[in-house]
């Protein structure tokens, strides 16, 4: 058996970042910028009002309360050509350009309409510059907004739109082939014959790949037939950036993934000192065009599939997309209940429900069923507690936990 850190290092060493590509900003969401973004426009592009109110000359309202003549109105999207002179005010809405001659805005809350709106009483004096938003307050043209490695979040998309930056250069989103193997797997809803089960890993892994920020591509369930599997894997390698398989990587007689990948790919078959998910395979398969794609051979037991995806495939796929945060958040949590185990030379990843306690710390409580075939309990978990080899921990002890949220 090898330590999980060694397996992870081996995988990460073989998953280089993908090429960069220019994409419309909305399609780049969740990806990492691969170039500097320099603003080409000021935001805001003109001096405008921060409030609904009246544009005034601050000198005119210094002795408030005062009355001013309302000589016009300017809404957002419009502009006024009137140059404000002594004793005048212009009704103005949030975001509208401030008319020439005005140097402050009085909030509507500090005013009273008179004569059906022809005049206004200003109750409060305002300083020059009050409630004005300066040109370039948010962004100055020519400044660097974002550097390589910045993740294109919705807010970053918003900034890019605000400066008319319609496309960005990012590291490509990984297209990830997902397939399941096993003669026992039924996908079409037909009644189960003895020995058959419903397929579940493919469905789950397509979702895990998408949640990792990559693009899942469904290659379906492949029977335990070496030729069919070899064809499917070669096709996936030529069409995708990585392949995730489930099942067929352990010691059984029908572990065809192992048989096929041993022949057509450069694989490392691992027994990792963890529970669940001890068997795991990683390697490189020719894409038919002179390059290779990483192949993640996950074990077939559903909980093992999920845990080995989390530990090895997810960080690797995120590294391929040059994302800065390849890992889930890790915390030192408080065990809400005893977490008992026996020494077996393995690190245990206990599926748990994590939540904040009144002490402000994360508390973790194991979900009931911890069998590697018992997906229901795991589906309710939102954390993996790392239980080092030994006897476990008592309630109240500190334990490291990976948050799956
Ligand atoms: P294997 O790794 O192929 O020996 O499979 C280990 C266990 O996981 C067996 O009980 C399989 O029936 C089960 N299994 C494998 N693939 C899937 C799948 N896609 N969905 C649900 N169970 C699976
Ligand atoms: Mg199998």
mmCIF file with all atom_site columns, N, CA and C in Angstrom, residues 249-282:
data_model
loop_
_atom_site.group_PDB
_atom_site.id
_atom_site.type_symbol
_atom_site.label_atom_id
_atom_site.label_alt_id
_atom_site.label_comp_id
_atom_site.label_asym_id
_atom_site.label_entity_id
_atom_site.label_seq_id
_atom_site.pdbx_PDB_ins_code
_atom_site.Cartn_x
_atom_site.Cartn_y
_atom_site.Cartn_z
_atom_site.occupancy
_atom_site.B_iso_or_equiv
_atom_site.pdbx_formal_charge
_atom_site.auth_seq_id
_atom_site.auth_comp_id
_atom_site.auth_asym_id
_atom_site.auth_atom_id
_atom_site.pdbx_PDB_model_num
ATOM 1   N N  . UNK A 1 249 ? -11.164 -2.051  -11.375 1.00 0.00 ? 249 UNK A N  1
ATOM 2   C CA . UNK A 1 249 ? -9.737  -1.765  -11.141 1.00 0.00 ? 249 UNK A CA 1
ATOM 3   C C  . UNK A 1 249 ? -9.149  -2.558  -9.972  1.00 0.00 ? 249 UNK A C  1
ATOM 4   N N  . UNK A 1 250 ? -9.938  -3.520  -9.446  1.00 0.00 ? 250 UNK A N  1
ATOM 5   C CA . UNK A 1 250 ? -9.378  -4.243  -8.293  1.00 0.00 ? 250 UNK A CA 1
ATOM 6   C C  . UNK A 1 250 ? -8.868  -5.614  -8.699  1.00 0.00 ? 250 UNK A C  1
ATOM 7   N N  . UNK A 1 251 ? -9.042  -6.604  -7.847  1.00 0.00 ? 251 UNK A N  1
ATOM 8   C CA . UNK A 1 251 ? -8.346  -7.877  -8.037  1.00 0.00 ? 251 UNK A CA 1
ATOM 9   C C  . UNK A 1 251 ? -9.229  -8.970  -8.652  1.00 0.00 ? 251 UNK A C  1
ATOM 10  N N  . UNK A 1 252 ? -10.462 -8.622  -9.059  1.00 0.00 ? 252 UNK A N  1
ATOM 11  C CA . UNK A 1 252 ? -11.378 -9.654  -9.547  1.00 0.00 ? 252 UNK A CA 1
ATOM 12  C C  . UNK A 1 252 ? -11.011 -10.188 -10.932 1.00 0.00 ? 252 UNK A C  1
ATOM 13  N N  . UNK A 1 253 ? -11.611 -11.321 -11.290 1.00 0.00 ? 253 UNK A N  1
ATOM 14  C CA . UNK A 1 253 ? -11.326 -11.945 -12.580 1.00 0.00 ? 253 UNK A CA 1
ATOM 15  C C  . UNK A 1 253 ? -11.897 -11.150 -13.739 1.00 0.00 ? 253 UNK A C  1
ATOM 16  N N  . UNK A 1 254 ? -12.935 -10.352 -13.474 1.00 0.00 ? 254 UNK A N  1
ATOM 17  C CA . UNK A 1 254 ? -13.579 -9.617  -14.565 1.00 0.00 ? 254 UNK A CA 1
ATOM 18  C C  . UNK A 1 254 ? -13.258 -8.131  -14.517 1.00 0.00 ? 254 UNK A C  1
ATOM 19  N N  . UNK A 1 255 ? -12.123 -7.789  -13.906 1.00 0.00 ? 255 UNK A N  1
ATOM 20  C CA . UNK A 1 255 ? -11.741 -6.388  -13.827 1.00 0.00 ? 255 UNK A CA 1
ATOM 21  C C  . UNK A 1 255 ? -11.120 -5.969  -15.156 1.00 0.00 ? 255 UNK A C  1
ATOM 22  N N  . UNK A 1 256 ? -12.020 -5.791  -16.139 1.00 0.00 ? 256 UNK A N  1
ATOM 23  C CA . UNK A 1 256 ? -11.563 -5.557  -17.520 1.00 0.00 ? 256 UNK A CA 1
ATOM 24  C C  . UNK A 1 256 ? -10.921 -4.199  -17.716 1.00 0.00 ? 256 UNK A C  1
ATOM 25  N N  . UNK A 1 257 ? -11.306 -3.226  -16.891 1.00 0.00 ? 257 UNK A N  1
ATOM 26  C CA . UNK A 1 257 ? -10.645 -1.917  -17.019 1.00 0.00 ? 257 UNK A CA 1
ATOM 27  C C  . UNK A 1 257 ? -9.147  -2.114  -16.819 1.00 0.00 ? 257 UNK A C  1
ATOM 28  N N  . UNK A 1 258 ? -8.833  -2.914  -15.810 1.00 0.00 ? 258 UNK A N  1
ATOM 29  C CA . UNK A 1 258 ? -7.435  -3.195  -15.520 1.00 0.00 ? 258 UNK A CA 1
ATOM 30  C C  . UNK A 1 258 ? -6.788  -3.926  -16.689 1.00 0.00 ? 258 UNK A C  1
ATOM 31  N N  . UNK A 1 259 ? -7.489  -4.944  -17.199 1.00 0.00 ? 259 UNK A N  1
ATOM 32  C CA . UNK A 1 259 ? -6.926  -5.733  -18.299 1.00 0.00 ? 259 UNK A CA 1
ATOM 33  C C  . UNK A 1 259 ? -6.685  -4.863  -19.537 1.00 0.00 ? 259 UNK A C  1
ATOM 34  N N  . UNK A 1 260 ? -7.660  -4.033  -19.878 1.00 0.00 ? 260 UNK A N  1
ATOM 35  C CA . UNK A 1 260 ? -7.559  -3.239  -21.110 1.00 0.00 ? 260 UNK A CA 1
ATOM 36  C C  . UNK A 1 260 ? -6.549  -2.106  -20.958 1.00 0.00 ? 260 UNK A C  1
ATOM 37  N N  . UNK A 1 261 ? -6.688  -1.347  -19.874 1.00 0.00 ? 261 UNK A N  1
ATOM 38  C CA . UNK A 1 261 ? -5.779  -0.205  -19.713 1.00 0.00 ? 261 UNK A CA 1
ATOM 39  C C  . UNK A 1 261 ? -4.327  -0.665  -19.566 1.00 0.00 ? 261 UNK A C  1
ATOM 40  N N  . UNK A 1 262 ? -4.114  -1.841  -18.983 1.00 0.00 ? 262 UNK A N  1
ATOM 41  C CA . UNK A 1 262 ? -2.746  -2.368  -18.880 1.00 0.00 ? 262 UNK A CA 1
ATOM 42  C C  . UNK A 1 262 ? -2.134  -2.533  -20.258 1.00 0.00 ? 262 UNK A C  1
ATOM 43  N N  . UNK A 1 263 ? -2.989  -2.874  -21.239 1.00 0.00 ? 263 UNK A N  1
ATOM 44  C CA . UNK A 1 263 ? -2.482  -3.095  -22.604 1.00 0.00 ? 263 UNK A CA 1
ATOM 45  C C  . UNK A 1 263 ? -2.327  -1.801  -23.379 1.00 0.00 ? 263 UNK A C  1
ATOM 46  N N  . UNK A 1 264 ? -3.318  -0.897  -23.273 1.00 0.00 ? 264 UNK A N  1
ATOM 47  C CA . UNK A 1 264 ? -3.319  0.243   -24.197 1.00 0.00 ? 264 UNK A CA 1
ATOM 48  C C  . UNK A 1 264 ? -2.818  1.542   -23.575 1.00 0.00 ? 264 UNK A C  1
ATOM 49  N N  . UNK A 1 265 ? -2.636  1.579   -22.249 1.00 0.00 ? 265 UNK A N  1
ATOM 50  C CA . UNK A 1 265 ? -2.220  2.837   -21.615 1.00 0.00 ? 265 UNK A CA 1
ATOM 51  C C  . UNK A 1 265 ? -1.015  2.602   -20.725 1.00 0.00 ? 265 UNK A C  1
ATOM 52  N N  . UNK A 1 266 ? -0.410  3.692   -20.292 1.00 0.00 ? 266 UNK A N  1
ATOM 53  C CA . UNK A 1 266 ? 0.733   3.623   -19.384 1.00 0.00 ? 266 UNK A CA 1
ATOM 54  C C  . UNK A 1 266 ? 0.193   3.858   -17.980 1.00 0.00 ? 266 UNK A C  1
ATOM 55  N N  . UNK A 1 267 ? -0.107  2.764   -17.279 1.00 0.00 ? 267 UNK A N  1
ATOM 56  C CA . UNK A 1 267 ? -0.872  2.873   -16.031 1.00 0.00 ? 267 UNK A CA 1
ATOM 57  C C  . UNK A 1 267 ? -0.025  2.552   -14.812 1.00 0.00 ? 267 UNK A C  1
ATOM 58  N N  . UNK A 1 268 ? -0.447  3.148   -13.699 1.00 0.00 ? 268 UNK A N  1
ATOM 59  C CA . UNK A 1 268 ? 0.080   2.728   -12.404 1.00 0.00 ? 268 UNK A CA 1
ATOM 60  C C  . UNK A 1 268 ? -1.105  2.248   -11.577 1.00 0.00 ? 268 UNK A C  1
ATOM 61  N N  . UNK A 1 269 ? -1.045  0.985   -11.180 1.00 0.00 ? 269 UNK A N  1
ATOM 62  C CA . UNK A 1 269 ? -2.141  0.380   -10.394 1.00 0.00 ? 269 UNK A CA 1
ATOM 63  C C  . UNK A 1 269 ? -1.764  0.496   -8.944  1.00 0.00 ? 269 UNK A C  1
ATOM 64  N N  . UNK A 1 270 ? -2.596  1.144   -8.172  1.00 0.00 ? 270 UNK A N  1
ATOM 65  C CA . UNK A 1 270 ? -2.223  1.442   -6.794  1.00 0.00 ? 270 UNK A CA 1
ATOM 66  C C  . UNK A 1 270 ? -3.155  0.780   -5.799  1.00 0.00 ? 270 UNK A C  1
ATOM 67  N N  . UNK A 1 271 ? -2.574  0.439   -4.684  1.00 0.00 ? 271 UNK A N  1
ATOM 68  C CA . UNK A 1 271 ? -3.350  0.076   -3.503  1.00 0.00 ? 271 UNK A CA 1
ATOM 69  C C  . UNK A 1 271 ? -3.003  1.179   -2.507  1.00 0.00 ? 271 UNK A C  1
ATOM 70  N N  . UNK A 1 272 ? -3.967  2.010   -2.216  1.00 0.00 ? 272 UNK A N  1
ATOM 71  C CA . UNK A 1 272 ? -3.691  3.181   -1.386  1.00 0.00 ? 272 UNK A CA 1
ATOM 72  C C  . UNK A 1 272 ? -4.125  2.887   0.048   1.00 0.00 ? 272 UNK A C  1
ATOM 73  N N  . UNK A 1 273 ? -3.328  3.354   0.988   1.00 0.00 ? 273 UNK A N  1
ATOM 74  C CA . UNK A 1 273 ? -3.591  3.051   2.404   1.00 0.00 ? 273 UNK A CA 1
ATOM 75  C C  . UNK A 1 273 ? -4.707  3.942   2.930   1.00 0.00 ? 273 UNK A C  1
ATOM 76  N N  . UNK A 1 274 ? -5.898  3.758   2.329   1.00 0.00 ? 274 UNK A N  1
ATOM 77  C CA . UNK A 1 274 ? -7.061  4.531   2.761   1.00 0.00 ? 274 UNK A CA 1
ATOM 78  C C  . UNK A 1 274 ? -8.284  3.626   2.801   1.00 0.00 ? 274 UNK A C  1
ATOM 79  N N  . UNK A 1 275 ? -9.287  4.079   3.527   1.00 0.00 ? 275 UNK A N  1
ATOM 80  C CA . UNK A 1 275 ? -10.577 3.384   3.553   1.00 0.00 ? 275 UNK A CA 1
ATOM 81  C C  . UNK A 1 275 ? -11.654 4.444   3.587   1.00 0.00 ? 275 UNK A C  1
ATOM 82  N N  . UNK A 1 276 ? -12.613 4.431   2.671   1.00 0.00 ? 276 UNK A N  1
ATOM 83  C CA . UNK A 1 276 ? -12.736 3.495   1.543   1.00 0.00 ? 276 UNK A CA 1
ATOM 84  C C  . UNK A 1 276 ? -11.797 3.887   0.406   1.00 0.00 ? 276 UNK A C  1
ATOM 85  N N  . UNK A 1 277 ? -11.932 3.139   -0.726  1.00 0.00 ? 277 UNK A N  1
ATOM 86  C CA . UNK A 1 277 ? -11.269 3.489   -1.993  1.00 0.00 ? 277 UNK A CA 1
ATOM 87  C C  . UNK A 1 277 ? -9.820  3.043   -2.052  1.00 0.00 ? 277 UNK A C  1
ATOM 88  N N  . UNK A 1 278 ? -9.516  1.872   -1.548  1.00 0.00 ? 278 UNK A N  1
ATOM 89  C CA . UNK A 1 278 ? -8.125  1.387   -1.606  1.00 0.00 ? 278 UNK A CA 1
ATOM 90  C C  . UNK A 1 278 ? -7.607  1.191   -3.029  1.00 0.00 ? 278 UNK A C  1
ATOM 91  N N  . UNK A 1 279 ? -8.348  0.490   -3.919  1.00 0.00 ? 279 UNK A N  1
ATOM 92  C CA . UNK A 1 279 ? -7.778  0.328   -5.267  1.00 0.00 ? 279 UNK A CA 1
ATOM 93  C C  . UNK A 1 279 ? -7.997  1.586   -6.103  1.00 0.00 ? 279 UNK A C  1
ATOM 94  N N  . UNK A 1 280 ? -6.982  1.988   -6.825  1.00 0.00 ? 280 UNK A N  1
ATOM 95  C CA . UNK A 1 280 ? -7.091  3.189   -7.665  1.00 0.00 ? 280 UNK A CA 1
ATOM 96  C C  . UNK A 1 280 ? -6.053  3.043   -8.761  1.00 0.00 ? 280 UNK A C  1
ATOM 97  N N  . UNK A 1 281 ? -6.414  3.510   -9.948  1.00 0.00 ? 281 UNK A N  1
ATOM 98  C CA . UNK A 1 281 ? -5.457  3.448   -11.051 1.00 0.00 ? 281 UNK A CA 1
ATOM 99  C C  . UNK A 1 281 ? -5.341  4.822   -11.678 1.00 0.00 ? 281 UNK A C  1
ATOM 100 N N  . UNK A 1 282 ? -4.127  5.139   -12.077 1.00 0.00 ? 282 UNK A N  1
ATOM 101 C CA . UNK A 1 282 ? -3.934  6.395   -12.808 1.00 0.00 ? 282 UNK A CA 1
ATOM 102 C C  . UNK A 1 282 ? -2.917  6.145   -13.908 1.00 0.00 ? 282 UNK A C  1
#
